[in-house]
Coordinates of C-alpha atoms in Angstrom, one line a residue:
Chain A
X4 CA 26.1 64.8 48.9
X5 CA 26.2 67.5 51.7
X6 CA 23.1 66.4 52.9
X7 CA 24.1 62.9 53.2
X8 CA 27.4 64.4 55.1
X9 CA 25.2 65.9 57.3
X10 CA 23.5 62.8 58.4
X11 CA 26.4 60.8 58.4
X12 CA 28.6 62.6 60.6
X13 CA 27.5 62.2 63.8
X14 CA 27.4 57.9 63.6
X15 CA 30.5 58.2 62.2
X16 CA 32.3 60.7 65.2
X17 CA 30.7 58.1 67.3
X18 CA 32.2 55.6 65.6
X19 CA 35.2 56.8 65.1
X20 CA 35.3 57.6 69.3
X21 CA 34.6 54.0 70.1
X22 CA 37.1 52.5 68.0
X23 CA 40.0 55.3 69.3
X24 CA 39.0 54.8 72.8
X25 CA 39.5 50.7 72.4
X26 CA 43.1 51.0 70.7
X27 CA 43.9 52.9 73.6
X28 CA 42.8 51.2 76.2
X29 CA 44.4 47.7 74.7
X30 CA 47.7 49.2 74.6
X31 CA 47.6 51.1 77.8
X32 CA 46.4 48.1 80.1
X33 CA 48.6 46.2 77.3
X34 CA 45.7 43.4 76.5
X35 CA 46.8 40.0 75.0
X36 CA 46.3 40.1 71.1
X37 CA 44.8 36.7 71.9
X38 CA 42.7 38.0 74.5
X39 CA 41.2 41.3 72.4
X40 CA 42.9 42.4 69.9
X41 CA 43.6 45.9 68.8
X42 CA 41.4 47.7 65.9
X43 CA 44.5 48.4 64.0
X44 CA 45.5 44.6 64.4
X45 CA 42.4 43.5 63.3
X46 CA 42.2 46.1 60.6
X47 CA 45.9 44.7 59.1
X48 CA 44.2 40.9 58.9
X49 CA 41.0 41.8 56.9
X50 CA 43.7 43.5 54.2
X51 CA 46.5 40.8 54.5
X52 CA 44.3 37.5 55.2
X53 CA 41.9 38.8 52.3
X54 CA 43.8 35.9 50.5
X55 CA 43.2 33.7 53.1
X56 CA 39.7 34.2 53.4
X57 CA 37.9 35.4 50.1
X58 CA 36.6 32.8 49.2
X59 CA 34.6 32.1 52.4
X60 CA 33.1 35.7 51.9
X61 CA 31.9 34.1 48.5
X62 CA 30.5 31.2 49.1
X63 CA 28.7 32.7 52.4
X64 CA 27.4 35.4 50.0
X65 CA 26.3 32.6 47.7
X66 CA 25.0 30.7 50.2
X67 CA 22.7 33.8 51.4
X68 CA 21.4 35.0 48.4
X69 CA 20.2 31.7 47.4
X70 CA 18.6 30.9 51.0
X71 CA 16.9 34.3 51.2
X72 CA 15.6 33.8 47.5
X73 CA 13.9 30.8 48.8
X74 CA 13.0 32.5 52.1
X75 CA 11.1 35.2 50.6
X76 CA 9.4 33.5 48.2
X77 CA 8.2 31.0 50.9
X78 CA 7.3 33.8 52.9
X79 CA 5.3 35.7 50.1
X80 CA 3.6 32.5 48.8
X81 CA 2.7 31.6 52.7
X82 CA 1.3 35.2 53.0
X83 CA -0.5 35.2 49.8
X84 CA -2.3 31.5 50.8
X85 CA -3.3 32.2 53.7
X86 CA -4.4 35.6 53.0
X87 CA -7.0 33.8 50.1
X88 CA -7.6 30.9 52.2
X89 CA -8.9 32.4 55.7
X90 CA -9.8 29.0 57.1
X91 CA -5.9 27.6 56.2
X92 CA -4.9 31.1 57.9
X93 CA -6.6 29.7 61.2
X94 CA -5.5 26.1 60.6
X95 CA -1.3 26.9 60.3
X96 CA -0.5 30.6 61.7
X97 CA 0.1 29.0 65.3
X98 CA 2.0 26.3 63.7
X99 CA 3.9 29.3 61.7
X100 CA 4.8 31.0 65.1
X101 CA 5.6 28.0 66.7
X102 CA 8.5 27.1 63.8
X103 CA 10.0 30.3 65.4
X104 CA 10.3 29.2 68.5
X105 CA 12.2 25.9 67.9
X106 CA 16.1 27.3 69.2
X107 CA 17.8 27.2 65.8
X108 CA 20.9 25.8 67.6
X109 CA 19.0 23.1 68.2
X110 CA 17.5 22.5 65.3
X111 CA 20.7 22.5 62.8
X112 CA 22.5 19.1 64.2
X113 CA 19.1 17.8 63.5
X114 CA 19.2 18.8 60.4
X115 CA 22.4 17.6 59.3
X116 CA 21.5 14.3 60.8
X117 CA 18.4 14.3 58.4
X118 CA 19.9 15.7 55.7
X119 CA 23.8 15.2 55.5
X120 CA 26.7 18.4 55.3
X121 CA 24.8 19.5 51.9
X122 CA 23.6 22.6 51.2
X123 CA 19.9 21.0 52.0
X124 CA 20.1 21.5 55.6
X125 CA 21.5 25.2 55.9
X126 CA 18.8 26.6 52.7
X127 CA 16.4 24.8 55.4
X128 CA 17.6 27.0 58.2
X129 CA 18.1 30.1 55.9
X130 CA 14.5 29.8 54.7
X131 CA 13.1 28.7 58.0
X132 CA 14.4 32.0 59.4
X133 CA 13.9 34.7 56.5
X134 CA 10.2 33.7 55.2
X135 CA 8.4 34.5 58.8
X136 CA 8.9 38.2 58.9
X137 CA 7.8 38.9 55.7
X138 CA 4.7 36.3 55.8
X139 CA 3.7 38.1 59.1
X140 CA 4.3 41.5 58.0
X141 CA 3.0 40.6 54.2
X142 CA -0.5 39.3 55.7
X143 CA -1.0 42.3 57.9
X144 CA -0.4 44.5 54.9
X145 CA -3.3 42.2 52.6
X146 CA -5.0 42.4 55.6
X147 CA -5.0 46.0 56.2
X148 CA -5.9 47.2 52.7
X149 CA -8.1 50.4 53.0
X150 CA -11.6 49.4 53.4
X151 CA -12.8 52.3 51.1
X152 CA -11.0 51.1 48.1
X153 CA -12.0 47.4 48.7
X154 CA -15.7 49.1 48.8
X155 CA -15.4 50.8 45.5
X156 CA -14.1 47.7 43.7
X157 CA -16.5 45.5 44.8
X158 CA -19.2 48.7 43.7
X159 CA -17.5 48.9 40.4
X160 CA -17.5 45.1 39.5
X161 CA -14.3 44.0 40.1
X162 CA -13.3 39.9 40.5
X163 CA -12.2 39.1 43.6
X164 CA -8.8 37.7 41.8
X165 CA -8.5 41.6 40.5
X166 CA -9.6 42.9 43.8
X167 CA -6.5 41.1 44.8
X168 CA -3.9 41.6 42.0
X169 CA -4.8 45.5 41.3
X170 CA -5.1 46.4 45.3
X171 CA -4.8 43.8 47.9
X172 CA -1.2 43.1 46.7
X173 CA 0.2 46.3 45.7
X174 CA -1.1 48.1 48.7
X175 CA 1.0 45.2 51.2
X176 CA 3.7 46.1 49.3
X177 CA 5.3 48.3 51.7
X178 CA 4.5 46.1 54.4
X179 CA 6.4 43.5 52.4
X180 CA 9.4 45.9 52.1
X181 CA 10.0 46.4 56.3
X182 CA 9.1 42.3 56.1
X183 CA 12.2 42.1 53.6
X184 CA 15.1 44.3 55.1
X185 CA 14.2 42.1 58.4
X186 CA 14.8 39.2 56.2
X187 CA 17.9 40.1 54.1
X188 CA 19.7 40.6 57.8
X189 CA 18.5 37.4 58.8
X190 CA 19.3 35.6 56.6
X191 CA 23.3 36.7 56.6
X192 CA 23.1 35.6 60.6
X193 CA 20.8 31.8 58.9
X194 CA 23.8 31.7 56.7
X195 CA 26.6 31.9 59.1
X196 CA 24.8 29.9 61.9
X197 CA 24.4 27.4 59.3
X198 CA 27.7 27.1 58.8
X199 CA 28.9 26.3 61.6
X200 CA 27.3 23.2 61.3
X201 CA 30.1 21.8 59.3
X202 CA 31.5 21.9 55.8
X203 CA 34.8 23.5 54.8
X204 CA 34.1 26.5 53.4
X205 CA 32.2 30.0 54.6
X206 CA 32.5 32.7 56.9
X207 CA 31.0 30.4 59.7
X208 CA 33.4 27.9 58.8
X209 CA 36.2 30.9 59.5
X210 CA 35.1 31.9 62.2
X211 CA 34.5 29.1 63.8
X212 CA 38.5 27.9 62.9
X213 CA 39.9 31.2 64.2
X214 CA 38.1 31.0 67.0
X215 CA 39.2 27.6 68.0
X216 CA 42.7 28.1 67.4
X217 CA 43.1 31.4 69.6
X218 CA 43.3 34.0 66.4
X219 CA 40.6 36.4 67.9
X220 CA 42.2 39.2 65.2
X221 CA 39.8 36.9 63.0
X222 CA 37.3 36.5 64.7
X223 CA 36.6 39.9 65.0
X224 CA 37.8 40.4 61.1
X225 CA 34.7 37.7 60.3
X226 CA 32.5 39.9 62.0
X227 CA 33.8 42.7 60.8
X228 CA 32.5 41.0 57.5
X229 CA 29.2 40.2 58.8
X230 CA 28.0 43.7 59.2
X231 CA 29.2 45.2 55.9
X232 CA 27.5 42.0 54.2
X233 CA 24.2 43.1 56.7
X234 CA 24.4 46.4 55.8
X235 CA 24.9 46.1 51.7
X236 CA 21.8 44.2 51.7
X237 CA 19.8 46.0 53.7
X238 CA 20.7 49.1 51.7
X239 CA 19.6 46.7 48.1
X240 CA 16.6 46.3 50.3
X241 CA 15.9 49.9 50.9
X242 CA 17.1 51.0 46.9
X243 CA 14.4 48.2 45.4
X244 CA 12.0 49.9 47.8
X245 CA 12.7 53.3 46.8
X246 CA 12.6 52.1 43.4
X247 CA 9.3 50.1 43.7
X248 CA 6.9 51.8 45.5
X249 CA 5.3 54.7 44.1
X250 CA 4.0 57.4 46.0
X251 CA 3.4 55.5 49.1
X252 CA 5.1 57.9 51.6
X253 CA 3.3 61.2 50.4
X254 CA -0.1 58.9 50.1
X255 CA 0.3 59.1 53.8
X256 CA -0.9 62.9 54.0
X257 CA -4.1 62.5 51.4
X258 CA -6.4 60.1 54.0
X259 CA -7.4 63.4 55.7
Chain B
X25 CA -29.8 53.1 27.1
X26 CA -30.3 53.1 30.5
X27 CA -33.0 53.0 32.9
X28 CA -33.3 51.8 36.3
X29 CA -36.4 50.3 37.6
X30 CA -36.6 49.3 41.8
X31 CA -40.0 47.5 42.3
X32 CA -41.2 47.1 46.3
X33 CA -37.8 46.5 47.4
X34 CA -37.5 45.3 50.9
X35 CA -33.9 45.1 52.9
X36 CA -33.8 43.3 56.5
X37 CA -30.9 43.7 58.5
X38 CA -31.9 40.7 61.1
X39 CA -34.7 42.5 63.2
X40 CA -34.5 45.7 61.6
X41 CA -36.3 46.8 58.3
X42 CA -34.5 49.4 56.6
X43 CA -36.3 49.4 53.2
X44 CA -40.0 48.9 53.5
X45 CA -41.5 48.2 49.5
X46 CA -39.3 50.9 48.1
X47 CA -39.9 51.5 44.3
X48 CA -38.1 53.8 42.2
X49 CA -37.4 55.0 38.4
X50 CA -34.6 56.5 36.9
X51 CA -35.1 57.1 32.8
X52 CA -33.1 57.7 30.3
X53 CA -31.0 60.8 30.7
X54 CA -32.3 61.6 34.0
X55 CA -30.8 62.9 37.3
X56 CA -32.8 61.5 40.4
X57 CA -32.0 62.3 43.5
X58 CA -32.7 60.2 46.9
X59 CA -32.6 62.9 49.8
X60 CA -33.0 61.5 53.2
X61 CA -31.1 61.9 56.8
X62 CA -28.5 60.3 57.6
X63 CA -29.2 56.3 58.6
X64 CA -32.0 56.6 56.7
X65 CA -30.7 53.3 54.4
X66 CA -29.6 55.8 51.3
X67 CA -26.3 53.5 51.5
X68 CA -28.4 50.6 51.6
X69 CA -30.1 51.3 48.1
X70 CA -26.8 51.5 46.7
X71 CA -25.4 48.2 48.4
X72 CA -28.6 46.5 47.0
X73 CA -27.8 48.5 43.5
X74 CA -24.1 47.7 43.6
X75 CA -25.1 44.1 43.7
X76 CA -23.7 43.6 47.4
X77 CA -26.4 43.2 49.2
X78 CA -29.5 40.9 48.3
X79 CA -32.8 41.4 48.7
X80 CA -35.1 40.1 50.8
X81 CA -38.1 41.1 48.2
X82 CA -38.4 43.1 45.3
X83 CA -36.7 43.2 41.8
X84 CA -34.1 46.2 40.5
X85 CA -34.2 46.2 36.8
X86 CA -32.0 47.8 34.5
X87 CA -32.6 47.8 31.1
X88 CA -35.7 45.2 31.8
X89 CA -33.1 43.0 33.4
X90 CA -33.6 41.5 36.7
X91 CA -29.8 42.4 38.2
X92 CA -30.4 41.6 41.7
X93 CA -27.0 40.6 43.5
X94 CA -25.2 40.8 40.5
X95 CA -21.9 43.1 40.9
X96 CA -20.5 45.9 37.9
X97 CA -23.9 46.6 36.3
X98 CA -23.7 50.6 37.3
X99 CA -21.4 52.8 37.6
X100 CA -20.2 53.9 40.9
X101 CA -18.8 57.2 42.7
X102 CA -18.6 56.7 46.5
X103 CA -18.0 59.2 49.6
X104 CA -14.9 59.1 49.6
X105 CA -12.3 59.8 46.2
X106 CA -11.1 56.2 46.8
X107 CA -8.1 57.2 44.3
X108 CA -5.3 54.6 44.4
X109 CA -1.9 56.1 46.1
X110 CA -0.1 54.4 44.0
X111 CA -1.3 55.0 41.1
X112 CA -1.0 59.1 38.9
X113 CA -4.3 60.2 37.9
X114 CA -4.5 59.2 34.3
X115 CA -4.3 55.6 36.0
X116 CA -6.6 56.1 38.4
X117 CA -9.4 56.8 36.1
X118 CA -9.1 54.4 34.1
X119 CA -9.2 51.4 36.9
X120 CA -13.1 51.5 36.6
X121 CA -12.7 50.6 32.6
X122 CA -9.8 48.3 33.3
X123 CA -11.7 45.8 35.6
X124 CA -13.8 45.3 32.1
X125 CA -11.2 44.9 29.4
X126 CA -8.7 47.7 27.7
X127 CA -9.4 50.7 28.7
X128 CA -9.3 53.9 26.2
X129 CA -6.6 56.4 27.6
X130 CA -6.7 59.1 24.5
X131 CA -10.6 59.3 25.5
X132 CA -9.1 59.2 29.4
X133 CA -6.6 62.4 29.1
X134 CA -9.2 64.2 26.9
X135 CA -12.0 63.9 29.8
X136 CA -9.3 64.4 32.4
X137 CA -8.5 67.7 30.0
X138 CA -12.0 68.9 30.2
X139 CA -12.9 68.2 33.7
X140 CA -9.9 70.2 34.4
X141 CA -7.2 68.0 35.5
X142 CA -5.0 68.0 32.5
X143 CA -1.7 69.1 34.0
X144 CA -2.3 66.1 36.5
X145 CA -2.5 63.9 34.1
X146 CA 0.5 61.9 35.6
X147 CA 0.3 63.5 39.2
X148 CA 0.0 61.2 42.3
X149 CA -3.8 61.6 44.1
X150 CA -1.9 62.8 47.2
X151 CA -0.9 66.1 45.3
X152 CA -3.8 67.1 44.2
X153 CA -6.3 69.0 46.4
X154 CA -9.7 67.1 47.9
X155 CA -11.8 68.4 44.8
X156 CA -9.6 67.3 42.5
X157 CA -9.4 64.2 43.7
X158 CA -13.3 63.8 43.3
X159 CA -13.2 65.4 40.0
X160 CA -11.1 62.1 39.0
X161 CA -13.3 60.3 40.9
X162 CA -16.4 61.5 38.8
X163 CA -14.1 61.3 35.6
X164 CA -13.1 57.7 36.7
X165 CA -17.3 56.8 37.2
X166 CA -17.9 58.6 33.6
X167 CA -15.0 56.3 32.1
X168 CA -16.8 52.8 33.0
X169 CA -18.2 50.5 30.6
X170 CA -21.3 50.6 32.6
X171 CA -23.7 53.8 31.4
X172 CA -26.0 54.3 34.8
X173 CA -24.2 56.0 36.8
X174 CA -24.4 56.3 41.3
X175 CA -23.3 59.1 43.1
X176 CA -22.9 58.7 46.8
X177 CA -23.0 61.9 48.8
X178 CA -19.8 62.5 46.9
X179 CA -19.2 66.1 47.9
X180 CA -20.4 65.9 51.9
X181 CA -16.2 65.5 52.7
X182 CA -15.9 68.6 51.0
X183 CA -15.9 72.3 52.6
X184 CA -18.7 75.1 51.4
X185 CA -17.1 77.0 48.9
X186 CA -15.3 73.8 47.0
X187 CA -18.5 71.7 47.5
X188 CA -21.0 74.8 45.4
X189 CA -17.8 75.0 42.7
X190 CA -17.5 70.7 42.4
X191 CA -21.9 71.1 42.1
X192 CA -21.5 73.7 38.8
X193 CA -18.8 71.7 37.8
X194 CA -20.3 68.1 37.8
X195 CA -23.3 69.8 36.2
X196 CA -22.0 71.5 33.2
X197 CA -20.3 67.6 32.5
X198 CA -23.4 65.8 32.7
X199 CA -25.3 68.1 31.3
X200 CA -23.4 67.4 28.0
X201 CA -22.4 63.5 28.6
X202 CA -26.4 63.4 30.2
X203 CA -25.9 59.6 31.5
X204 CA -28.5 58.6 33.7
X205 CA -27.4 59.6 37.3
X206 CA -28.5 58.4 40.5
X207 CA -27.5 60.8 43.1
X208 CA -27.4 60.3 47.0
X209 CA -26.9 63.2 49.2
X210 CA -28.6 64.5 52.8
X211 CA -28.1 67.8 51.6
X212 CA -31.2 69.5 50.0
X213 CA -29.5 72.9 48.6
X214 CA -27.2 70.3 46.4
X215 CA -30.4 67.8 45.3
X216 CA -32.2 71.0 44.1
X217 CA -29.7 73.0 42.6
X218 CA -28.8 69.1 40.7
X219 CA -31.4 67.1 39.4
X220 CA -34.6 66.7 38.1
X221 CA -36.9 64.6 40.3
X222 CA -36.0 64.3 44.4
X223 CA -37.3 61.3 45.8
X224 CA -37.6 62.2 49.6
X225 CA -36.8 59.0 51.8
X226 CA -38.5 58.5 55.5
X227 CA -36.3 57.7 58.7
X228 CA -36.3 54.2 59.1
X229 CA -37.8 51.5 57.5
X230 CA -37.0 54.1 54.3
X231 CA -39.9 54.6 51.9
X232 CA -40.0 57.5 49.5
X233 CA -42.1 59.8 51.2
X234 CA -42.4 63.2 49.0
X235 CA -41.4 62.7 45.1
X236 CA -40.3 66.1 43.9
X237 CA -40.1 67.5 40.1
X238 CA -37.8 69.8 39.7
X239 CA -38.2 72.5 36.3
X240 CA -35.7 74.8 36.6
X241 CA -34.3 75.0 32.5
X242 CA -31.3 73.6 32.0
X243 CA -28.6 74.7 31.6
X244 CA -28.7 75.7 35.1
X245 CA -26.3 78.4 36.5
X246 CA -25.7 79.7 40.5
X247 CA -28.2 82.2 40.3
X248 CA -31.0 79.9 40.4
X249 CA -30.2 79.5 44.0
X250 CA -31.1 82.6 44.9
X251 CA -34.7 82.5 43.2
X252 CA -38.1 82.5 45.1
X253 CA -39.2 79.3 43.4
X254 CA -35.8 77.5 44.5
X255 CA -36.5 78.9 48.3
X256 CA -39.9 77.8 48.6
X257 CA -39.0 73.9 47.2
X258 CA -36.2 74.3 49.5
X259 CA -38.5 74.7 52.0
X260 CA -41.6 72.1 51.3
X261 CA -38.7 69.7 51.4
X262 CA -37.1 71.2 54.6
X263 CA -40.9 70.7 55.9
X264 CA -41.7 67.3 54.5
X265 CA -38.3 65.7 56.5
X266 CA -39.2 67.8 59.8
X267 CA -42.7 65.6 59.5
X268 CA -45.2 69.0 59.4

């Protein structure tokens, strides 16, 4: 606990100073609240508005989770498939990178045109932004598997399947988690962006409504919620990583 | 039973001939060393026995059965310990057995106790010293279902003191278990100290230049290294390798 405080007080102090400066500046220059609300105004809205916006939060969390799970599954499947089938890897890898070059802002309305206002286009967007970091990181991790260990496995008479399940897959887990951390944050962003498209629930919707009615304080509430969601998500992934990956960090020094 | 018999084994890599008509025999319970300079194709011999490579000519028989290009016929201990960092020591040493069925954890525990790793059964490889990791790797090869063991310069990465300790340790375990062993090394003393027979390999293309029977009594102690016979043998091998 003490250790935690030791690490956290510096960023907390910086945050606090920024907020105080913001509050002070807004009051001193009498900035109208539709232009830039003060942190206290935003804080009040966070507390008082909870009844109005909590269903939006739940909806976004739900959408994010479902999209994240689909995105992660697709990412892992793509990575494993491309690793096991080098020819497919060669054929599909450029396409995979291209898929990330399509601006979501352009793609989103198209998806709505094709699939309507249901959850389907939203999930497609989240999956599209989520699968990529996992797939790319995991493919790298699988490829980087220690050659000495592979050599041992082959000499010991391991089947190709055993080399994959016992060696390559566990070896790639730390890389997969690097991808998961990125995807976790992306998934929240993806969910919010997909909600801008339409529908009547979600932080994205709340944000659009607030923005068009000049309720700038609510826009900031939305930003705050998105940040909290991202952090919680990120934290959960960190926790899962700690529980799942054994001795990897200390395993580094033994390579000498 | 595990008898290895290699007959006129030849291997080319492109235009280069690495092995030329190599003959080799390891009898039941025998400890045979392949001694040669670096790059003399010692590792290629292992890759052929292990089935990772196909010979251009010749046949490898294990217990009378042709095992050319057939993986999983021998138990193997590589130069680096090659332990899996996310597996505990016990999980690591049963890996070889795990590939072919359900491993015997009790036996593994006993073996680790005897190898002096009793306190490290549930430790991760990163927590062990270099010598201990090599011991774990050797225990893993002993616990593998194949009874013929190939050791590929297992102590070359260790410091001098640890190496001598490990040689003594290996010898003590081997003298109890008596598996058939083919040992590859470039260390002359190590070869004499451990083996029943030494095959001195020439440079590329590798072939057996000289075969030496090591007749020191077993169980052997470290003192044998200081006897005149030992030193004479060392000199003889050294001269053979130098081509004198």
